[in-house]
Short mmCIF file of C-alpha atoms and ligand atoms in Angstrom, two decimals:
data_model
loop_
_atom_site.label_atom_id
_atom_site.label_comp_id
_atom_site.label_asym_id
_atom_site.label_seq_id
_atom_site.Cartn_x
_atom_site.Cartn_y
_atom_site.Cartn_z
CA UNK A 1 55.66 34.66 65.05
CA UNK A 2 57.63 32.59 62.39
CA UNK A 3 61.03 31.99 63.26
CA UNK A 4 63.18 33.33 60.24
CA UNK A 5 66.87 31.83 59.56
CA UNK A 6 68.61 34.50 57.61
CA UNK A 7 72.46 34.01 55.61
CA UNK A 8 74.80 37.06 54.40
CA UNK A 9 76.79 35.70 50.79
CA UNK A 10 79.28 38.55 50.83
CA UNK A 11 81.02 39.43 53.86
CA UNK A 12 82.45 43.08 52.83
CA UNK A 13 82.36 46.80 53.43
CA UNK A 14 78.48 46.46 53.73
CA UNK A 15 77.79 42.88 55.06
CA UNK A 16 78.02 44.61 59.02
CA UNK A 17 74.70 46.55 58.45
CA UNK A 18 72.88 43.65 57.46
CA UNK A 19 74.08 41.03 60.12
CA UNK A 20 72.94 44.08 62.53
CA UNK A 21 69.84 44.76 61.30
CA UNK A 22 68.21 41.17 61.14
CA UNK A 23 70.15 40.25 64.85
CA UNK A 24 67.78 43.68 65.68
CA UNK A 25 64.49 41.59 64.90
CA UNK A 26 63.47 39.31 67.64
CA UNK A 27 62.75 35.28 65.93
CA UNK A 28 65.69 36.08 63.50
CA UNK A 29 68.48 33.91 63.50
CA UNK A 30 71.62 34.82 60.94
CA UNK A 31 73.13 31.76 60.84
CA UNK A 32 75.42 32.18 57.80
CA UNK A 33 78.13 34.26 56.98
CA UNK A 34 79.32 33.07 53.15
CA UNK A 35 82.57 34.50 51.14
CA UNK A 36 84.16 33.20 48.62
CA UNK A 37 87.15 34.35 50.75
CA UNK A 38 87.40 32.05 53.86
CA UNK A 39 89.21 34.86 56.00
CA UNK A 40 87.00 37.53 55.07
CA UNK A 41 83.50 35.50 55.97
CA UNK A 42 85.55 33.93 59.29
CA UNK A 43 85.76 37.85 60.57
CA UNK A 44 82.45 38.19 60.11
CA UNK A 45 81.06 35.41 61.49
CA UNK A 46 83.79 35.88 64.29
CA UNK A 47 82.88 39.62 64.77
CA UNK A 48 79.09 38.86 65.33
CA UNK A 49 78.38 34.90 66.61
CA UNK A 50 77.32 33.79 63.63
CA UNK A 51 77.08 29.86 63.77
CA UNK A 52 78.15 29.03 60.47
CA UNK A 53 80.97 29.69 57.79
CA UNK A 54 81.57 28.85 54.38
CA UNK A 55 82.69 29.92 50.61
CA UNK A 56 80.67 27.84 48.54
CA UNK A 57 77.12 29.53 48.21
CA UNK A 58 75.53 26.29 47.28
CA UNK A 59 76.16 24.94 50.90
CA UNK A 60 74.06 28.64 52.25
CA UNK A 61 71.10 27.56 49.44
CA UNK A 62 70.86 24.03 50.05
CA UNK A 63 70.62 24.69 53.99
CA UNK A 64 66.31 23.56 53.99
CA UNK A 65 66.19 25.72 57.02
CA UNK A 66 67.35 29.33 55.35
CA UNK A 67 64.26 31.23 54.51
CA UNK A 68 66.38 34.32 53.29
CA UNK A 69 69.48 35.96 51.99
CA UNK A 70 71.70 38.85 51.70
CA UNK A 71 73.78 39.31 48.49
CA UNK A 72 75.89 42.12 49.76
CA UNK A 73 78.56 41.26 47.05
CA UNK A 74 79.87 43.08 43.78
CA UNK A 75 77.41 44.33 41.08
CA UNK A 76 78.16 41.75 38.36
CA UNK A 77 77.29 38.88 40.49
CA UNK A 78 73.72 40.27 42.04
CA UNK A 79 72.49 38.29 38.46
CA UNK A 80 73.64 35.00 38.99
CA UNK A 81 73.56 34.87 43.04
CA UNK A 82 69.76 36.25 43.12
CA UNK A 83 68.73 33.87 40.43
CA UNK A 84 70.28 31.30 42.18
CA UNK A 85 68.75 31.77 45.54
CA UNK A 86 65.23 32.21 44.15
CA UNK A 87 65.20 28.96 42.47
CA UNK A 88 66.02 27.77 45.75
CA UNK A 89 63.09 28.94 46.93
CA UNK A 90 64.68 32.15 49.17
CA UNK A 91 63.22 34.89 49.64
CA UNK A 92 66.18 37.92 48.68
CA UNK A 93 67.36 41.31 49.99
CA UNK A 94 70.23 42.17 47.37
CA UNK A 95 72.39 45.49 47.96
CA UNK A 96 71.98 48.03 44.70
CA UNK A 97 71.78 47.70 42.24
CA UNK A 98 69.43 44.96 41.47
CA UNK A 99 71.97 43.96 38.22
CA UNK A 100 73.89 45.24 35.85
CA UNK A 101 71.29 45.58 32.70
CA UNK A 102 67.85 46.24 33.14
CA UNK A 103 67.08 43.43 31.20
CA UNK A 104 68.51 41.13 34.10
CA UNK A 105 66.94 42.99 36.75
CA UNK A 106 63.70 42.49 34.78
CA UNK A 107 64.33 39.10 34.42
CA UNK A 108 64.55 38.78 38.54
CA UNK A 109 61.34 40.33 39.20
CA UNK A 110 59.81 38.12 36.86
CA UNK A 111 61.22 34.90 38.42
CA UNK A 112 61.00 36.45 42.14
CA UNK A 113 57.12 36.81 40.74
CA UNK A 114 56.42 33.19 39.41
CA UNK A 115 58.46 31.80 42.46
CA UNK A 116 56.53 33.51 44.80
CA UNK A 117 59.18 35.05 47.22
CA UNK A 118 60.37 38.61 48.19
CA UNK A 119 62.62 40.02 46.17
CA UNK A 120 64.00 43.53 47.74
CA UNK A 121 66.90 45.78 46.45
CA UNK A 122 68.37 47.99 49.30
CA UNK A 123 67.93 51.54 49.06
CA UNK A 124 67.78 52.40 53.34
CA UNK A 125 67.84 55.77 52.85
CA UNK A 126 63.80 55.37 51.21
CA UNK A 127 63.35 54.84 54.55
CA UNK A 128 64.87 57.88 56.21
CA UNK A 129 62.73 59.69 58.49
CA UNK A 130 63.62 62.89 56.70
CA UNK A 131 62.92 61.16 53.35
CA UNK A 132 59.94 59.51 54.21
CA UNK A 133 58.79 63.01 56.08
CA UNK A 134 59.27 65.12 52.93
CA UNK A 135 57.31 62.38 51.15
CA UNK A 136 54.18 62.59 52.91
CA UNK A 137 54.64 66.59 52.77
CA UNK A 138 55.16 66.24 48.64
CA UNK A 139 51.96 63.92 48.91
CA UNK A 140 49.74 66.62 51.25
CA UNK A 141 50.31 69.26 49.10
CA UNK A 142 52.73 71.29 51.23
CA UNK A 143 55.19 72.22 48.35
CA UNK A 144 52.74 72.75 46.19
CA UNK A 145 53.53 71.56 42.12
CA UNK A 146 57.22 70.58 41.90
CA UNK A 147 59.04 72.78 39.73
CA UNK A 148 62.23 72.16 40.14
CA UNK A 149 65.34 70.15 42.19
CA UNK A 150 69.31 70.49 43.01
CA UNK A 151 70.80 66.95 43.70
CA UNK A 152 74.49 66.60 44.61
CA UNK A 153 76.92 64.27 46.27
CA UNK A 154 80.55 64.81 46.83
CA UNK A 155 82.55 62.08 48.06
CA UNK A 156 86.35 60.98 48.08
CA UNK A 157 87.38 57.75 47.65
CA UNK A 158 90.79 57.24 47.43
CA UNK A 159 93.40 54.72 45.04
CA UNK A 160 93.29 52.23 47.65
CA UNK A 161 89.53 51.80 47.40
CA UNK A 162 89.65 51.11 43.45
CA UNK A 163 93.05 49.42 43.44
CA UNK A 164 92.12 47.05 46.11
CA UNK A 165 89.05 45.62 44.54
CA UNK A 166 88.66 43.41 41.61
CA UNK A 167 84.87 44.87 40.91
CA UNK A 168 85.09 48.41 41.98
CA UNK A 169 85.83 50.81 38.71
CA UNK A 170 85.61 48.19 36.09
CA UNK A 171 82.45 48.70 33.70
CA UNK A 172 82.62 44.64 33.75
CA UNK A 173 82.32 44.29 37.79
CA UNK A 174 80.80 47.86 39.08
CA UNK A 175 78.81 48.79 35.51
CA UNK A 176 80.19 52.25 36.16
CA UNK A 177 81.03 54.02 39.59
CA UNK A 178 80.02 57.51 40.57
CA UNK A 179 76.20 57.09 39.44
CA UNK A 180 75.51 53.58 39.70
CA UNK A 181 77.34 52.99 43.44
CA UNK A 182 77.72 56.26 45.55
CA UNK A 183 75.27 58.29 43.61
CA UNK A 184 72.40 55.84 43.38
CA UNK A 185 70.90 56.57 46.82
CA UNK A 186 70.40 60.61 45.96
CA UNK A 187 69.13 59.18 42.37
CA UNK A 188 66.78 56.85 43.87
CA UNK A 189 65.46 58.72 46.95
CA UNK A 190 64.52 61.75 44.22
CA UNK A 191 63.09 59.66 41.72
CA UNK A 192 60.96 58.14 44.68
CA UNK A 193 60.11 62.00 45.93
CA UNK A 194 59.69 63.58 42.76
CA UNK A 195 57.14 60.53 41.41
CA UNK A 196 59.51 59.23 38.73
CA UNK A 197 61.87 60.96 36.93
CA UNK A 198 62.67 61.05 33.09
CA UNK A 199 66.45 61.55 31.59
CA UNK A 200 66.74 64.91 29.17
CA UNK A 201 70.56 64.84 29.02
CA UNK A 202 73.50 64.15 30.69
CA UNK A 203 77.55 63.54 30.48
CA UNK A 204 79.81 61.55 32.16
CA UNK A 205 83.98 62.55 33.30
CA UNK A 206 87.02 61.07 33.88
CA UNK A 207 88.33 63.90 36.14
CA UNK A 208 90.73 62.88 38.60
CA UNK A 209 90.84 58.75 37.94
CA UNK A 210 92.21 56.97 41.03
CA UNK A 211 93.58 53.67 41.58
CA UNK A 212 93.53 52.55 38.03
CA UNK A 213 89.44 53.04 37.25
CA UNK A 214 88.03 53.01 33.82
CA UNK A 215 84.62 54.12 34.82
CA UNK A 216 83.55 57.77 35.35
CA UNK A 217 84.39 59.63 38.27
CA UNK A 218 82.20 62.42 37.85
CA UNK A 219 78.46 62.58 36.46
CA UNK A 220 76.04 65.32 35.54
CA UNK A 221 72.77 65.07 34.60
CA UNK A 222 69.53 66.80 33.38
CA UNK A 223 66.35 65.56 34.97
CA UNK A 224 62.21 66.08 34.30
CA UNK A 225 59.76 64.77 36.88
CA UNK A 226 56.21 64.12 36.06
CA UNK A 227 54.76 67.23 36.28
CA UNK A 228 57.68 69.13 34.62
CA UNK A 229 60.21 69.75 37.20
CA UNK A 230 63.53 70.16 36.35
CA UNK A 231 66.19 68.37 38.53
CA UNK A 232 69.77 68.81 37.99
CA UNK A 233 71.76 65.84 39.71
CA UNK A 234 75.48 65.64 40.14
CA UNK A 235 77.96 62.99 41.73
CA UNK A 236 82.06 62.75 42.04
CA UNK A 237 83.52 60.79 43.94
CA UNK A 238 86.85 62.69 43.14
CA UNK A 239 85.95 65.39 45.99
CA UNK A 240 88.29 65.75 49.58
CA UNK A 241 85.35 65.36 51.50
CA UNK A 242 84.62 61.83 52.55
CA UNK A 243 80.94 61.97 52.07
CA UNK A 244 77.75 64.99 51.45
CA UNK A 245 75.01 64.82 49.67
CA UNK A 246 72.27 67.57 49.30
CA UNK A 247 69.05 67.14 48.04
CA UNK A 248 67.01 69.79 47.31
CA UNK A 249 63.50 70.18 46.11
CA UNK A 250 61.30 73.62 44.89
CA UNK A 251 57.87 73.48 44.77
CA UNK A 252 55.65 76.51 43.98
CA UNK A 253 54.35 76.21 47.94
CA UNK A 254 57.41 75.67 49.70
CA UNK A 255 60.92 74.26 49.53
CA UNK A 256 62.64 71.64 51.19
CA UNK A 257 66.80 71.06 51.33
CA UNK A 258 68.01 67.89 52.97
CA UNK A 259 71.01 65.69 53.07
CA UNK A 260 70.66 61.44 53.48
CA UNK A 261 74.10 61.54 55.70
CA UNK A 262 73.58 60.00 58.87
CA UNK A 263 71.10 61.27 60.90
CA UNK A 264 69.46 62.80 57.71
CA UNK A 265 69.16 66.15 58.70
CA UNK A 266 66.56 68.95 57.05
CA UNK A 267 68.45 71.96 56.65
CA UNK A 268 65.38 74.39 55.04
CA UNK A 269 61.99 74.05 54.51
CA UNK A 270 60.41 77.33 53.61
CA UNK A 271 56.89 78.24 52.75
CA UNK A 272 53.95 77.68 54.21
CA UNK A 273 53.07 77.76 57.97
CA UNK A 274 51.88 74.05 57.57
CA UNK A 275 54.89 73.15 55.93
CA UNK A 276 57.12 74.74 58.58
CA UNK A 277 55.19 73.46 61.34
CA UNK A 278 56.17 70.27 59.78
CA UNK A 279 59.39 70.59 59.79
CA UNK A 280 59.64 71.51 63.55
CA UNK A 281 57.70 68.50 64.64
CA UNK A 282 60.37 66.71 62.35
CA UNK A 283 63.47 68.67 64.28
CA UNK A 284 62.52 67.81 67.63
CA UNK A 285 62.36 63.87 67.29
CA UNK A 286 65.07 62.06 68.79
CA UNK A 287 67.81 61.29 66.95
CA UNK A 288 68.50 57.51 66.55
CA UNK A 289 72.09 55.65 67.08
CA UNK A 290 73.74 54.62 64.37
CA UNK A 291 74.81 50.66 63.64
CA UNK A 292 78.31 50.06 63.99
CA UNK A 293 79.90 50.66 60.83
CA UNK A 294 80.57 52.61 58.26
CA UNK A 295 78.46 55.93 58.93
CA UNK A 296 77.33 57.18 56.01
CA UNK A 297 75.55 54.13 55.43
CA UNK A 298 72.73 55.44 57.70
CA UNK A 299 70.85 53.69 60.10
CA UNK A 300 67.71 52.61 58.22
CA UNK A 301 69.13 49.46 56.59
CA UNK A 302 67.88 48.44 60.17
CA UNK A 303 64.03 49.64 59.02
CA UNK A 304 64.22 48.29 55.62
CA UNK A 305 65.39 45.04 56.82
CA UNK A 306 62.63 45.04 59.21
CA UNK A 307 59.95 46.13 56.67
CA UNK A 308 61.69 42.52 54.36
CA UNK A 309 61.33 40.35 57.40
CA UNK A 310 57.11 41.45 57.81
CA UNK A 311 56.99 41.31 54.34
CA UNK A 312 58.70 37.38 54.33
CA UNK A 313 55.80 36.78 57.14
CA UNK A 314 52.89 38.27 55.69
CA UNK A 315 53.98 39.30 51.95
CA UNK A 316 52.55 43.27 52.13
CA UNK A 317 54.49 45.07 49.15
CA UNK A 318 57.59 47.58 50.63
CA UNK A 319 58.67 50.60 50.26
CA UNK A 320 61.37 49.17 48.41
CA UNK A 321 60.22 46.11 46.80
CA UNK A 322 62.06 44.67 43.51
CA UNK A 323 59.63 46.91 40.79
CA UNK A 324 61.33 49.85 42.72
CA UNK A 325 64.90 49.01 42.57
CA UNK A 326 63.98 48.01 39.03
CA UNK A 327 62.81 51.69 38.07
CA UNK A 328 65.85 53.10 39.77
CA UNK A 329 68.42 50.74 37.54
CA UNK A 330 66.34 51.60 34.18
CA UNK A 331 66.43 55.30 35.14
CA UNK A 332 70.34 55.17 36.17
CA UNK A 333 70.95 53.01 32.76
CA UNK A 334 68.97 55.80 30.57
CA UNK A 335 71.52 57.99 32.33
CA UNK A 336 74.53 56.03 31.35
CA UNK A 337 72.90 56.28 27.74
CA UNK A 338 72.35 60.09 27.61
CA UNK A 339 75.82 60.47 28.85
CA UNK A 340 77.51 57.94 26.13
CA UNK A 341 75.60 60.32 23.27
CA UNK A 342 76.54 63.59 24.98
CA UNK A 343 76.57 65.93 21.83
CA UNK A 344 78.12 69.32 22.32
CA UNK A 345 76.68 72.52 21.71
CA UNK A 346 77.60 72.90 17.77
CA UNK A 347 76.15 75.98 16.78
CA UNK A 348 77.41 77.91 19.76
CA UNK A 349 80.59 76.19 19.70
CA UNK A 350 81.45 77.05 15.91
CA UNK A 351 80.46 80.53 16.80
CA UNK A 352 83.64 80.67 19.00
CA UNK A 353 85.93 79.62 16.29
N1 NAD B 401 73.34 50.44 50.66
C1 NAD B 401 74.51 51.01 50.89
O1 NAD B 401 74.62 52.08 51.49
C2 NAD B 401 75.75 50.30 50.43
C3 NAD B 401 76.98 50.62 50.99
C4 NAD B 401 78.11 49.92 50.54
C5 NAD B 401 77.99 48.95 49.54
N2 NAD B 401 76.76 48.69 49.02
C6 NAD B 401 76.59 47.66 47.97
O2 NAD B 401 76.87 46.40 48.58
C7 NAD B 401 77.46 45.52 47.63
C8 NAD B 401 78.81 45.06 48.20
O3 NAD B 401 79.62 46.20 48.41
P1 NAD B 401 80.85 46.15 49.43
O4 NAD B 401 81.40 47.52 49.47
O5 NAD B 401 80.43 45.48 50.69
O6 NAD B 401 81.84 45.18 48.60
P2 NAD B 401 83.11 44.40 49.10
O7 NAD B 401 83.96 44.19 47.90
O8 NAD B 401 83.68 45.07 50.31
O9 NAD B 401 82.50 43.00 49.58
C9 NAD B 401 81.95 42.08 48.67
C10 NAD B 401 82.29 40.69 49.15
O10 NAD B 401 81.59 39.74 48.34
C11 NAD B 401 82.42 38.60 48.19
N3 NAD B 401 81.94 37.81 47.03
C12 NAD B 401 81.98 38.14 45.72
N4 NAD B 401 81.43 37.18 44.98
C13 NAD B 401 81.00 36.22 45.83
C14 NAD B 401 80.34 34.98 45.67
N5 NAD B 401 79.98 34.53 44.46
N6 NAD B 401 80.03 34.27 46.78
C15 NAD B 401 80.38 34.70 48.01
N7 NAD B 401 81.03 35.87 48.23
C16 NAD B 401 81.33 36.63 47.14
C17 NAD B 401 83.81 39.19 48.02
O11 NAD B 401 84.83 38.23 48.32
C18 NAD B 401 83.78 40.35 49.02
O12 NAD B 401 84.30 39.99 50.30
C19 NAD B 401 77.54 46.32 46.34
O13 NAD B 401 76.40 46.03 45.59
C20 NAD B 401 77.53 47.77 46.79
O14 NAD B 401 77.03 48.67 45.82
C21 NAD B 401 75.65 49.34 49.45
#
């Protein structure tokens, strides 16, 4: 087997999960840990053995022996830092979103494309066991015709966590907040489930701003999947709990509720006797041990990285390849736009007057 040498730019909240999940694959060396903050890439590197430090990305790219790269930093510099690495002939695992505008994120499949390298944009929870369960039920026919879906995720983060940051709740460094950082894993696992949603309406809040943040805090929106199903979706991250999500899916066979919190548990699946049998097989597999960290990550950025590294050796197309993390950012932008021409209900409205 190749021997893969593997560098993290961005040494953060998230960089832990991907130094652990490429020093799980056996012929993978991480070798970098970049930051453009010394300190902050010295704990890292400190924290796991990793052989080599620095600031300056350039010194990461023009390493001849680096095959691949994590950008695990803030959302307006996924652009510039992927674009950078492909032309240096990485291959790329970026965290989401894949950029800010769709029309970057199409321009880095295209160049990932004529350069010939893998080009993946994390969404680990794809790769749930739950998720990837109810996925194979949706595709054997054991809900039947999706009719409808329930999507939430409450989560608190606090003024420290927006204050702190130079990125995080800025439309210039996050693009947004609720949807586009906390809420894009419930957005992208339902699109993937559902077979690719479309936006019918949706509206954004400013509810309970903390630490300073000009994005929204709060998002609804109104969702139709391919057959017809309607899927309501909602995110804060104004709530006291740290972190839930539910996901919940209707199909005129059977229904499924599930949450992507670590270990992805399925609360309900009702229907049929194939579909519950199912389910039980699903209850009584073990339940894996999450990567140090922070928890609600999950554990499968462990299988996604895995399914990059194969994918680096012999090029078969993920789960979560750069077309998919594409979809999810156009879908999460046509949000954005629904919710910046949120119209209220007139006639009803002047009725009240
Ligand atoms: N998949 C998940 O569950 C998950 C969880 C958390 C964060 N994320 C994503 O990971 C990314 C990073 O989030 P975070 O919470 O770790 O952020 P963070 O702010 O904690 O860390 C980002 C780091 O990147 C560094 N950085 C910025 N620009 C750089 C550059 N040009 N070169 C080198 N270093 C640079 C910063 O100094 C900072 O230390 C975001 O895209 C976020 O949405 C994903």
């Amino acid at each position: 087997m190749k021997r893969l040498v593997h560098a993290v730019v961005g040494c953060g909240r998230v960089a832990p999960n991907h130094v652990d999940g490429f020093s799980a694959l056996p012929d993978v060396e991480v070798r970098w840990a970049c930051d453009r903050d010394l300190t902050t890439a010295e704990s890292l590197a400190r924290a796991h053995g990793l052989p080599r430090v620095t600031t300056d990305v350039h010194e990461v790219l023009a390493d001849p022996e680096v095959d691949s790269v994590s950008v695990a930093t803030g959302h307006a510099t996924h652009h510039g830092l992927v674009a950078a690495a492909l032309e240096a002939g990485k291959h790329v695992l970026v965290e989401k979103p894949l950029a800010l505008s769709a029309e970057d994120g199409a321009a880095l499949t295209s160049l990932a494309e004529h350069a010939g390298r893998v080009l993946s944009v994390v969404s680990q929870h794809r790769y749930d066991r739950v998720v990837t369960a109810i996925r194979d039920w949706i595709g054997a026919g054991l809900l039947g015709s999706l009719v409808s879906g329930v999507v939430s995720l409450q989560c608190g983060r606090d003024d420290a966590y927006y204050a702190g940051s130079d990125w995080r709740g800025t439309y210039a460094g996050e693009g947004g907040s609720a949807l586009v950082n906390q809420g894009y894993h419930a957005l992208d696992v339902t699109h993937w489930l559902t077979g690719g949603l479309a936006v019918v309406g949706a509206a954004a809040g400013h509810t309970a701003p903390r630490g300073g943040m000009e994005t929204e805090d709060t998002l609804a929106a109104l969702l139709r999947g391919p057959q017809g199903a309607l899927v309501t979706y909602q995110v804060t991250v104004a709530s006291s709990i740290t972190w839930r999500t539910r996901v919940e899916i209707i199909g005129t066979g059977g229904s499924v509720l599930f949450d992507l919190d670590h270990p992805g548990t399925l609360h309900v699946a009702e229907g049929n006797e194939e579909l519950r049998a199912a389910a039980a097989e699903l209850a009584s597999a073990e339940v894996e041990q999450a990567p140090p960290g922070i928890g609600y990550y999950g554990i499968s950025h462990r299988r996604q990285i895995a399914d990059f590294a194969a994918a680096v050796r012999d090029g078969h197309k993920m789960i979560a390849d750069d077309r998919a993390g594409l979809e999810t950012l156009i879908l999460l932008q046509d949000i954005y736009r629904a919710a910046r021409h949120e119209v209220a209900a007139p006639v009803l409205s002047a009725l009240r007057s």
